[in-house]
Amino acid sequence: MNAIVEMKSMNKFYGAHHVLKDIDLAVTRGEVMVILGASGSGKSTLIRCVNGLEMYQNGSLFVDGYKMPVEADRKLGGERELATIRKGVGMVFQQFGLFPHKIVLDNITIAPMRVRKKSREEAEATAMKLLDRVGLRAHAQKYPGQLSGGQQQRVAIARSLAMEPHLMLFDEPTSALDPEMVGEVLDVMRELAAEGMTMMVVTHEMGFAREVADRVVYIDQGSIIEVGKPDEFFDNPKSDRARSFLARVLKH
């Protein structure tokens, strides 16, 4: 199996609170994995561990062939692997995280210039292609505050893609959006999936999960309860907890 992410017996604690419990999970290149679960189940913490925003305490986590250092190693200065890993991992959050005082074009070019040492000309050419891709070329000179929430999230996706990631992480990317803006962001994500981008997506959008995911992972109280194909999970969940979760979320 050509895994880009591999977790083995991975555990995460906040003090005495056991947030992730013996997680065993692998993501293959080109796969779209959607992670579902109730609020507080640990799903966002899981993908935040993948790019080092959260530290795990024991077990192992490999990303693109590199071992993500455990908390104890990072406190001793084990940050070099982390910097290498992050170059190849893009992340899109609930809140867009754009620099409000910089125009859209500059928001997209700043990381490739600083981290990947690209020239301004090269970075801007790439940024304009990505703005084309997310349907926002005409907004390159605007400030984030002049855009709708859906447009800002599409800029955030373009910004992540500018770093040429091998893996994209999405942490509930539509949850802060008005309902009419959700579709435009999901459309961009559908296109990325169709192009073969490896993606881990935490979302409450069940229709998107059924349509786009290669596999669905259901997490409850920090443990992986089920992993399966979308049709299997939605039509015939194996666990009582998954059935109860689906009954709640599909009512709305």
CSV table of N, CA and C in Angstrom, one decimal, residues 23-173:
chain,number,residue,atom,x,y,z
A,23,ILE,N,-5.1,5.1,17.7
A,23,ILE,CA,-5.6,5.3,16.3
A,23,ILE,C,-4.7,4.5,15.3
A,24,ASP,N,-5.3,3.7,14.6
A,24,ASP,CA,-4.6,2.9,13.5
A,24,ASP,C,-5.3,3.3,12.2
A,25,LEU,N,-4.6,4.0,11.3
A,25,LEU,CA,-5.2,4.5,10.1
A,25,LEU,C,-4.2,4.9,9.1
A,26,ALA,N,-4.5,4.5,7.8
A,26,ALA,CA,-3.5,4.9,6.7
A,26,ALA,C,-4.3,5.5,5.6
A,27,VAL,N,-3.7,6.5,5.0
A,27,VAL,CA,-4.3,7.2,3.8
A,27,VAL,C,-3.4,6.9,2.6
A,28,THR,N,-4.0,6.4,1.5
A,28,THR,CA,-3.2,6.1,0.4
A,28,THR,C,-3.1,7.3,-0.6
A,29,ARG,N,-2.1,7.4,-1.4
A,29,ARG,CA,-2.0,8.6,-2.3
A,29,ARG,C,-3.1,8.6,-3.3
A,30,GLY,N,-3.7,9.8,-3.5
A,30,GLY,CA,-4.8,9.9,-4.4
A,30,GLY,C,-6.2,9.6,-3.7
A,31,GLU,N,-6.2,9.3,-2.5
A,31,GLU,CA,-7.4,8.9,-1.8
A,31,GLU,C,-8.1,10.2,-1.2
A,32,VAL,N,-9.4,10.2,-1.2
A,32,VAL,CA,-10.2,11.2,-0.5
A,32,VAL,C,-10.8,10.5,0.7
A,33,MET,N,-10.3,10.8,1.9
A,33,MET,CA,-10.9,10.3,3.2
A,33,MET,C,-11.7,11.3,3.9
A,34,VAL,N,-12.9,11.0,4.2
A,34,VAL,CA,-13.8,11.9,4.9
A,34,VAL,C,-13.9,11.4,6.3
A,35,ILE,N,-13.7,12.3,7.3
A,35,ILE,CA,-13.8,11.9,8.7
A,35,ILE,C,-15.0,12.5,9.3
A,36,LEU,N,-15.9,11.6,9.9
A,36,LEU,CA,-17.2,12.1,10.4
A,36,LEU,C,-17.2,11.8,11.9
A,37,GLY,N,-18.0,12.5,12.6
A,37,GLY,CA,-18.2,12.3,14.1
A,37,GLY,C,-18.9,13.5,14.7
A,38,ALA,N,-19.4,13.3,15.9
A,38,ALA,CA,-20.1,14.4,16.6
A,38,ALA,C,-19.0,15.4,17.0
A,39,SER,N,-19.5,16.6,17.4
A,39,SER,CA,-18.6,17.6,18.0
A,39,SER,C,-17.9,17.1,19.2
A,40,GLY,N,-16.6,17.3,19.3
A,40,GLY,CA,-15.8,16.8,20.4
A,40,GLY,C,-15.4,15.4,20.3
A,41,SER,N,-15.6,14.7,19.2
A,41,SER,CA,-15.2,13.3,19.0
A,41,SER,C,-13.7,13.1,18.8
A,42,GLY,N,-13.0,14.2,18.4
A,42,GLY,CA,-11.6,14.0,18.2
A,42,GLY,C,-11.2,14.1,16.7
A,43,LYS,N,-12.1,14.3,15.8
A,43,LYS,CA,-11.8,14.3,14.4
A,43,LYS,C,-10.9,15.5,13.9
A,44,SER,N,-11.2,16.7,14.4
A,44,SER,CA,-10.3,17.8,14.1
A,44,SER,C,-8.9,17.6,14.7
A,45,THR,N,-8.9,17.1,15.9
A,45,THR,CA,-7.6,16.9,16.5
A,45,THR,C,-6.8,15.9,15.7
A,46,LEU,N,-7.4,14.9,15.1
A,46,LEU,CA,-6.8,13.9,14.3
A,46,LEU,C,-6.0,14.5,13.1
A,47,ILE,N,-6.7,15.4,12.4
A,47,ILE,CA,-6.0,15.9,11.2
A,47,ILE,C,-5.1,17.0,11.6
A,48,ARG,N,-5.3,17.7,12.7
A,48,ARG,CA,-4.3,18.7,13.2
A,48,ARG,C,-3.0,18.0,13.6
A,49,CYS,N,-3.1,16.8,14.0
A,49,CYS,CA,-1.8,16.0,14.3
A,49,CYS,C,-1.0,15.8,13.1
A,50,VAL,N,-1.7,15.6,11.9
A,50,VAL,CA,-1.1,15.3,10.7
A,50,VAL,C,-0.1,16.4,10.2
A,51,ASN,N,-0.4,17.6,10.5
A,51,ASN,CA,0.5,18.7,10.1
A,51,ASN,C,1.2,19.3,11.3
A,52,GLY,N,1.1,18.7,12.5
A,52,GLY,CA,1.9,19.1,13.6
A,52,GLY,C,1.3,20.2,14.4
A,53,LEU,N,0.1,20.6,14.1
A,53,LEU,CA,-0.5,21.7,14.9
A,53,LEU,C,-0.9,21.2,16.3
A,54,GLU,N,-1.1,19.9,16.4
A,54,GLU,CA,-1.3,19.2,17.7
A,54,GLU,C,-0.2,18.2,17.8
A,55,MET,N,0.3,18.0,19.1
A,55,MET,CA,1.3,17.0,19.3
A,55,MET,C,0.7,15.7,19.9
A,56,TYR,N,1.1,14.6,19.4
A,56,TYR,CA,0.6,13.3,20.0
A,56,TYR,C,1.7,12.8,20.9
A,57,GLN,N,1.3,12.0,21.9
A,57,GLN,CA,2.2,11.6,22.9
A,57,GLN,C,2.9,10.2,22.7
A,58,ASN,N,2.2,9.3,22.1
A,58,ASN,CA,2.8,8.0,21.9
A,58,ASN,C,2.2,7.3,20.7
A,59,GLY,N,2.8,6.2,20.3
A,59,GLY,CA,2.5,5.5,19.0
A,59,GLY,C,3.3,6.2,17.9
A,60,SER,N,2.9,6.1,16.7
A,60,SER,CA,3.7,6.7,15.6
A,60,SER,C,2.7,7.3,14.5
A,61,LEU,N,3.3,8.3,13.9
A,61,LEU,CA,2.6,9.0,12.8
A,61,LEU,C,3.6,9.3,11.7
A,62,PHE,N,3.5,8.7,10.5
A,62,PHE,CA,4.3,9.0,9.4
A,62,PHE,C,3.5,9.8,8.3
A,63,VAL,N,4.1,10.9,7.8
A,63,VAL,CA,3.5,11.7,6.8
A,63,VAL,C,4.5,11.8,5.6
A,64,ASP,N,4.1,11.3,4.5
A,64,ASP,CA,5.0,11.4,3.3
A,64,ASP,C,6.4,10.8,3.5
A,65,GLY,N,6.4,9.8,4.3
A,65,GLY,CA,7.7,9.1,4.6
A,65,GLY,C,8.5,9.6,5.7
A,66,TYR,N,8.1,10.7,6.3
A,66,TYR,CA,8.7,11.3,7.5
A,66,TYR,C,8.0,11.0,8.8
A,67,LYS,N,8.7,10.7,9.8
A,67,LYS,CA,8.0,10.4,11.1
A,67,LYS,C,7.8,11.7,11.8
A,68,MET,N,6.5,12.0,12.1
A,68,MET,CA,6.2,13.2,12.9
A,68,MET,C,6.7,13.0,14.3
A,69,PRO,N,7.5,13.9,14.8
A,69,PRO,CA,8.0,13.7,16.2
A,69,PRO,C,6.9,13.7,17.2
A,70,VAL,N,7.1,12.9,18.3
A,70,VAL,CA,6.1,12.9,19.4
A,70,VAL,C,6.4,14.1,20.2
A,71,GLU,N,5.5,14.4,21.1
A,71,GLU,CA,5.6,15.7,21.9
A,71,GLU,C,6.9,15.8,22.7
A,72,ALA,N,7.4,14.7,23.3
A,72,ALA,CA,8.7,14.7,24.0
A,72,ALA,C,9.8,15.1,23.1
A,73,ASP,N,9.9,14.6,21.9
A,73,ASP,CA,11.0,14.9,21.0
A,73,ASP,C,10.9,16.3,20.5
A,74,ARG,N,9.7,16.8,20.3
A,74,ARG,CA,9.6,18.2,19.8
A,74,ARG,C,10.0,19.2,20.9
A,75,LYS,N,9.8,18.8,22.1
A,75,LYS,CA,10.2,19.7,23.2
A,75,LYS,C,11.7,19.7,23.3
A,76,LEU,N,12.4,18.7,22.8
A,76,LEU,CA,13.8,18.7,22.8
A,76,LEU,C,14.4,19.3,21.5
A,77,GLY,N,13.6,19.8,20.7
A,77,GLY,CA,14.1,20.5,19.5
A,77,GLY,C,13.9,19.7,18.2
A,78,GLY,N,13.1,18.7,18.2
A,78,GLY,CA,13.0,17.9,17.0
A,78,GLY,C,12.0,18.5,16.0
A,79,GLU,N,12.4,19.6,15.5
A,79,GLU,CA,11.5,20.4,14.6
A,79,GLU,C,11.8,20.3,13.1
A,80,ARG,N,13.0,19.8,12.8
A,80,ARG,CA,13.4,19.8,11.4
A,80,ARG,C,12.5,18.9,10.5
A,81,GLU,N,12.1,17.7,11.0
A,81,GLU,CA,11.2,16.9,10.2
A,81,GLU,C,9.8,17.6,10.0
A,82,LEU,N,9.4,18.3,11.1
A,82,LEU,CA,8.1,19.0,11.0
A,82,LEU,C,8.1,20.0,9.9
A,83,ALA,N,9.2,20.8,9.8
A,83,ALA,CA,9.2,21.8,8.8
A,83,ALA,C,9.2,21.2,7.4
A,84,THR,N,9.9,20.1,7.2
A,84,THR,CA,9.9,19.4,5.9
A,84,THR,C,8.5,18.9,5.6
A,85,ILE,N,7.8,18.3,6.6
A,85,ILE,CA,6.5,17.7,6.4
A,85,ILE,C,5.5,18.8,6.0
A,86,ARG,N,5.6,19.9,6.7
A,86,ARG,CA,4.6,21.0,6.5
A,86,ARG,C,4.7,21.6,5.1
A,87,LYS,N,5.9,21.5,4.5
A,87,LYS,CA,6.0,22.1,3.1
A,87,LYS,C,5.1,21.3,2.1
A,88,GLY,N,4.8,20.0,2.4
A,88,GLY,CA,4.0,19.2,1.5
A,88,GLY,C,2.6,19.0,1.9
A,89,VAL,N,2.2,19.7,3.0
A,89,VAL,CA,0.8,19.5,3.5
A,89,VAL,C,0.1,20.8,3.5
A,90,GLY,N,-1.0,20.9,2.8
A,90,GLY,CA,-1.8,22.1,2.9
A,90,GLY,C,-3.0,21.9,3.8
A,91,MET,N,-3.4,23.0,4.5
A,91,MET,CA,-4.5,22.9,5.4
A,91,MET,C,-5.4,24.1,5.3
A,92,VAL,N,-6.7,23.8,5.2
A,92,VAL,CA,-7.8,24.8,5.1
A,92,VAL,C,-8.7,24.6,6.4
A,93,PHE,N,-8.9,25.7,7.1
A,93,PHE,CA,-9.6,25.7,8.4
A,93,PHE,C,-11.0,26.3,8.2
A,94,GLN,N,-11.7,26.2,9.3
A,94,GLN,CA,-13.1,26.8,9.4
A,94,GLN,C,-13.0,28.3,9.1
A,95,GLN,N,-12.1,28.9,9.9
A,95,GLN,CA,-11.9,30.4,9.7
A,95,GLN,C,-10.8,30.5,8.6
A,96,PHE,N,-10.9,31.5,7.8
A,96,PHE,CA,-10.1,31.5,6.5
A,96,PHE,C,-8.6,31.8,6.8
A,97,GLY,N,-8.4,32.6,7.8
A,97,GLY,CA,-7.0,32.9,8.2
A,97,GLY,C,-6.2,33.7,7.2
A,98,LEU,N,-6.9,34.5,6.4
A,98,LEU,CA,-6.2,35.4,5.4
A,98,LEU,C,-5.7,36.6,6.1
A,99,PHE,N,-4.6,37.2,5.6
A,99,PHE,CA,-4.1,38.5,6.1
A,99,PHE,C,-5.0,39.6,5.6
A,100,PRO,N,-5.8,40.3,6.6
A,100,PRO,CA,-6.7,41.3,6.1
A,100,PRO,C,-6.1,42.5,5.5
A,101,HIS,N,-4.9,42.8,5.8
A,101,HIS,CA,-4.2,44.0,5.3
A,101,HIS,C,-3.5,43.7,4.0
A,102,LYS,N,-3.6,42.5,3.4
A,102,LYS,CA,-2.9,42.2,2.2
A,102,LYS,C,-3.9,41.8,1.1
A,103,ILE,N,-3.7,42.2,-0.1
A,103,ILE,CA,-4.6,41.9,-1.2
A,103,ILE,C,-4.6,40.3,-1.4
A,104,VAL,N,-5.6,39.8,-2.1
A,104,VAL,CA,-5.7,38.4,-2.4
A,104,VAL,C,-4.4,37.9,-3.0
A,105,LEU,N,-3.9,38.5,-4.0
A,105,LEU,CA,-2.7,38.1,-4.7
A,105,LEU,C,-1.5,37.9,-3.7
A,106,ASP,N,-1.3,38.9,-2.8
A,106,ASP,CA,-0.2,38.8,-1.9
A,106,ASP,C,-0.5,37.7,-0.8
A,107,ASN,N,-1.7,37.5,-0.4
A,107,ASN,CA,-2.0,36.4,0.5
A,107,ASN,C,-1.5,35.0,-0.1
A,108,ILE,N,-1.7,34.9,-1.4
A,108,ILE,CA,-1.3,33.6,-2.0
A,108,ILE,C,0.2,33.5,-2.3
A,109,THR,N,0.9,34.6,-2.5
A,109,THR,CA,2.3,34.5,-2.9
A,109,THR,C,3.3,34.5,-1.8
A,110,ILE,N,2.8,35.0,-0.6
A,110,ILE,CA,3.8,35.2,0.5
A,110,ILE,C,4.5,33.9,0.9
A,111,ALA,N,3.8,32.8,1.1
A,111,ALA,CA,4.4,31.6,1.5
A,111,ALA,C,5.3,31.0,0.5
A,112,PRO,N,4.9,30.9,-0.8
A,112,PRO,CA,5.8,30.3,-1.8
A,112,PRO,C,7.1,31.1,-1.9
A,113,MET,N,7.1,32.5,-1.7
A,113,MET,CA,8.3,33.3,-1.8
A,113,MET,C,9.2,33.1,-0.6
A,114,ARG,N,8.6,33.0,0.6
A,114,ARG,CA,9.4,32.9,1.8
A,114,ARG,C,9.8,31.5,2.1
A,115,VAL,N,9.0,30.5,1.9
A,115,VAL,CA,9.3,29.2,2.3
A,115,VAL,C,9.9,28.4,1.1
A,116,ARG,N,9.4,28.5,-0.1
A,116,ARG,CA,9.9,27.8,-1.2
A,116,ARG,C,10.9,28.6,-2.1
A,117,LYS,N,11.1,29.9,-1.6
A,117,LYS,CA,12.1,30.8,-2.3
A,117,LYS,C,11.8,31.0,-3.7
A,118,LYS,N,10.5,31.1,-4.1
A,118,LYS,CA,10.2,31.4,-5.5
A,118,LYS,C,10.3,32.9,-5.7
A,119,SER,N,10.6,33.3,-7.0
A,119,SER,CA,10.6,34.7,-7.3
A,119,SER,C,9.2,35.2,-7.3
A,120,ARG,N,9.1,36.6,-7.2
A,120,ARG,CA,7.8,37.2,-7.2
A,120,ARG,C,7.1,36.9,-8.5
A,121,GLU,N,7.8,36.9,-9.6
A,121,GLU,CA,7.2,36.7,-10.9
A,121,GLU,C,6.6,35.3,-11.0
A,122,GLU,N,7.4,34.3,-10.5
A,122,GLU,CA,6.9,32.9,-10.6
A,122,GLU,C,5.7,32.7,-9.6
A,123,ALA,N,5.8,33.3,-8.4
A,123,ALA,CA,4.8,33.1,-7.4
A,123,ALA,C,3.5,33.7,-7.9
A,124,GLU,N,3.6,34.9,-8.5
A,124,GLU,CA,2.4,35.6,-9.0
A,124,GLU,C,1.7,34.9,-10.2
A,125,ALA,N,2.6,34.3,-11.1
A,125,ALA,CA,2.0,33.6,-12.2
A,125,ALA,C,1.3,32.3,-11.7
A,126,THR,N,1.8,31.6,-10.7
A,126,THR,CA,1.2,30.5,-10.1
A,126,THR,C,-0.1,30.9,-9.4
A,127,ALA,N,-0.1,32.0,-8.7
A,127,ALA,CA,-1.2,32.5,-8.0
A,127,ALA,C,-2.4,32.8,-8.9
A,128,MET,N,-2.1,33.4,-10.0
A,128,MET,CA,-3.1,33.8,-11.0
A,128,MET,C,-3.8,32.5,-11.6
A,129,LYS,N,-2.9,31.5,-11.9
A,129,LYS,CA,-3.5,30.3,-12.4
A,129,LYS,C,-4.4,29.6,-11.3
A,130,LEU,N,-4.0,29.7,-10.1
A,130,LEU,CA,-4.9,29.1,-9.0
A,130,LEU,C,-6.1,29.9,-8.8
A,131,LEU,N,-6.1,31.2,-8.9
A,131,LEU,CA,-7.3,32.0,-8.8
A,131,LEU,C,-8.2,31.7,-10.0
A,132,ASP,N,-7.7,31.5,-11.2
A,132,ASP,CA,-8.5,31.0,-12.3
A,132,ASP,C,-9.2,29.7,-11.9
A,133,ARG,N,-8.4,28.8,-11.3
A,133,ARG,CA,-8.9,27.5,-11.0
A,133,ARG,C,-10.1,27.5,-10.0
A,134,VAL,N,-10.1,28.5,-9.0
A,134,VAL,CA,-11.1,28.7,-8.0
A,134,VAL,C,-12.1,29.7,-8.4
A,135,GLY,N,-12.0,30.2,-9.6
A,135,GLY,CA,-13.0,31.2,-10.2
A,135,GLY,C,-12.9,32.6,-9.6
A,136,LEU,N,-11.7,33.0,-9.2
A,136,LEU,CA,-11.6,34.3,-8.6
A,136,LEU,C,-10.5,35.2,-9.2
A,137,ARG,N,-10.1,35.0,-10.4
A,137,ARG,CA,-9.1,35.8,-11.0
A,137,ARG,C,-9.4,37.3,-11.0
A,138,ALA,N,-10.6,37.6,-11.2
A,138,ALA,CA,-11.0,39.1,-11.2
A,138,ALA,C,-10.9,39.7,-9.8
A,139,HIS,N,-10.7,39.0,-8.8
A,139,HIS,CA,-10.6,39.5,-7.4
A,139,HIS,C,-9.2,39.6,-6.9
A,140,ALA,N,-8.2,39.4,-7.7
A,140,ALA,CA,-6.8,39.3,-7.3
A,140,ALA,C,-6.3,40.6,-6.5
A,141,GLN,N,-6.8,41.7,-6.8
A,141,GLN,CA,-6.4,43.0,-6.2
A,141,GLN,C,-7.3,43.4,-5.1
A,142,LYS,N,-8.2,42.6,-4.7
A,142,LYS,CA,-9.1,43.0,-3.6
A,142,LYS,C,-8.6,42.6,-2.3
A,143,TYR,N,-9.0,43.2,-1.2
A,143,TYR,CA,-8.7,42.8,0.1
A,143,TYR,C,-9.7,41.7,0.6
A,144,PRO,N,-9.3,40.8,1.5
A,144,PRO,CA,-10.3,39.8,2.0
A,144,PRO,C,-11.6,40.3,2.4
A,145,GLY,N,-11.6,41.5,3.1
A,145,GLY,CA,-12.8,42.1,3.6
A,145,GLY,C,-13.8,42.5,2.5
A,146,GLN,N,-13.3,42.5,1.3
A,146,GLN,CA,-14.2,42.9,0.2
A,146,GLN,C,-14.8,41.7,-0.5
A,147,LEU,N,-14.6,40.5,0.1
A,147,LEU,CA,-15.1,39.2,-0.5
A,147,LEU,C,-16.1,38.6,0.4
A,148,SER,N,-16.9,37.8,-0.2
A,148,SER,CA,-17.9,37.0,0.6
A,148,SER,C,-17.1,35.9,1.4
A,149,GLY,N,-17.8,35.2,2.3
A,149,GLY,CA,-17.1,34.1,3.1
A,149,GLY,C,-16.7,33.0,2.1
A,150,GLY,N,-17.6,32.7,1.2
A,150,GLY,CA,-17.3,31.6,0.3
A,150,GLY,C,-16.1,31.9,-0.6
A,151,GLN,N,-16.0,33.2,-1.0
A,151,GLN,CA,-14.9,33.6,-1.8
A,151,GLN,C,-13.6,33.6,-1.0
A,152,GLN,N,-13.6,34.0,0.3
A,152,GLN,CA,-12.4,34.0,1.1
A,152,GLN,C,-12.0,32.6,1.3
A,153,GLN,N,-12.9,31.6,1.5
A,153,GLN,CA,-12.5,30.2,1.7
A,153,GLN,C,-11.8,29.7,0.4
A,154,ARG,N,-12.3,30.1,-0.8
A,154,ARG,CA,-11.7,29.7,-2.0
A,154,ARG,C,-10.3,30.3,-2.2
A,155,VAL,N,-10.1,31.5,-1.7
A,155,VAL,CA,-8.8,32.1,-1.7
A,155,VAL,C,-7.9,31.3,-0.8
A,156,ALA,N,-8.4,30.9,0.4
A,156,ALA,CA,-7.6,30.1,1.3
A,156,ALA,C,-7.2,28.7,0.7
A,157,ILE,N,-8.1,28.1,-0.1
A,157,ILE,CA,-7.7,26.9,-0.8
A,157,ILE,C,-6.6,27.2,-1.8
A,158,ALA,N,-6.8,28.2,-2.6
A,158,ALA,CA,-5.7,28.6,-3.6
A,158,ALA,C,-4.4,28.8,-2.9
A,159,ARG,N,-4.4,29.5,-1.7
A,159,ARG,CA,-3.2,29.8,-0.9
A,159,ARG,C,-2.5,28.5,-0.6
A,160,SER,N,-3.3,27.5,-0.1
A,160,SER,CA,-2.7,26.2,0.3
A,160,SER,C,-2.1,25.5,-1.0
A,161,LEU,N,-2.8,25.5,-2.1
A,161,LEU,CA,-2.4,24.9,-3.3
A,161,LEU,C,-1.1,25.5,-3.9
A,162,ALA,N,-0.9,26.8,-3.6
A,162,ALA,CA,0.3,27.5,-4.1
A,162,ALA,C,1.6,26.9,-3.5
A,163,MET,N,1.5,26.1,-2.4
A,163,MET,CA,2.7,25.5,-1.8
A,163,MET,C,2.9,24.1,-2.5
A,164,GLU,N,2.1,23.7,-3.5
A,164,GLU,CA,2.3,22.5,-4.2
A,164,GLU,C,2.3,21.3,-3.2
A,165,PRO,N,1.2,21.2,-2.4
A,165,PRO,CA,1.2,20.1,-1.4
A,165,PRO,C,0.9,18.7,-2.1
A,166,HIS,N,1.4,17.7,-1.4
A,166,HIS,CA,1.0,16.3,-1.8
A,166,HIS,C,-0.3,15.9,-1.1
A,167,LEU,N,-0.6,16.6,0.0
A,167,LEU,CA,-1.8,16.2,0.8
A,167,LEU,C,-2.5,17.5,1.2
A,168,MET,N,-3.8,17.5,1.1
A,168,MET,CA,-4.6,18.6,1.6
A,168,MET,C,-5.5,18.1,2.8
A,169,LEU,N,-5.5,18.9,3.8
A,169,LEU,CA,-6.3,18.7,5.0
A,169,LEU,C,-7.4,19.8,5.1
A,170,PHE,N,-8.6,19.4,5.3
A,170,PHE,CA,-9.7,20.3,5.4
A,170,PHE,C,-10.4,20.1,6.7
A,171,ASP,N,-10.4,21.1,7.6
A,171,ASP,CA,-11.1,21.0,8.9
A,171,ASP,C,-12.4,21.8,8.9
A,172,GLU,N,-13.5,21.1,8.6
A,172,GLU,CA,-14.8,21.7,8.5
A,172,GLU,C,-14.8,23.0,7.7
A,173,PRO,N,-14.4,23.0,6.4
A,173,PRO,CA,-14.1,24.2,5.7
A,173,PRO,C,-15.4,25.0,5.3
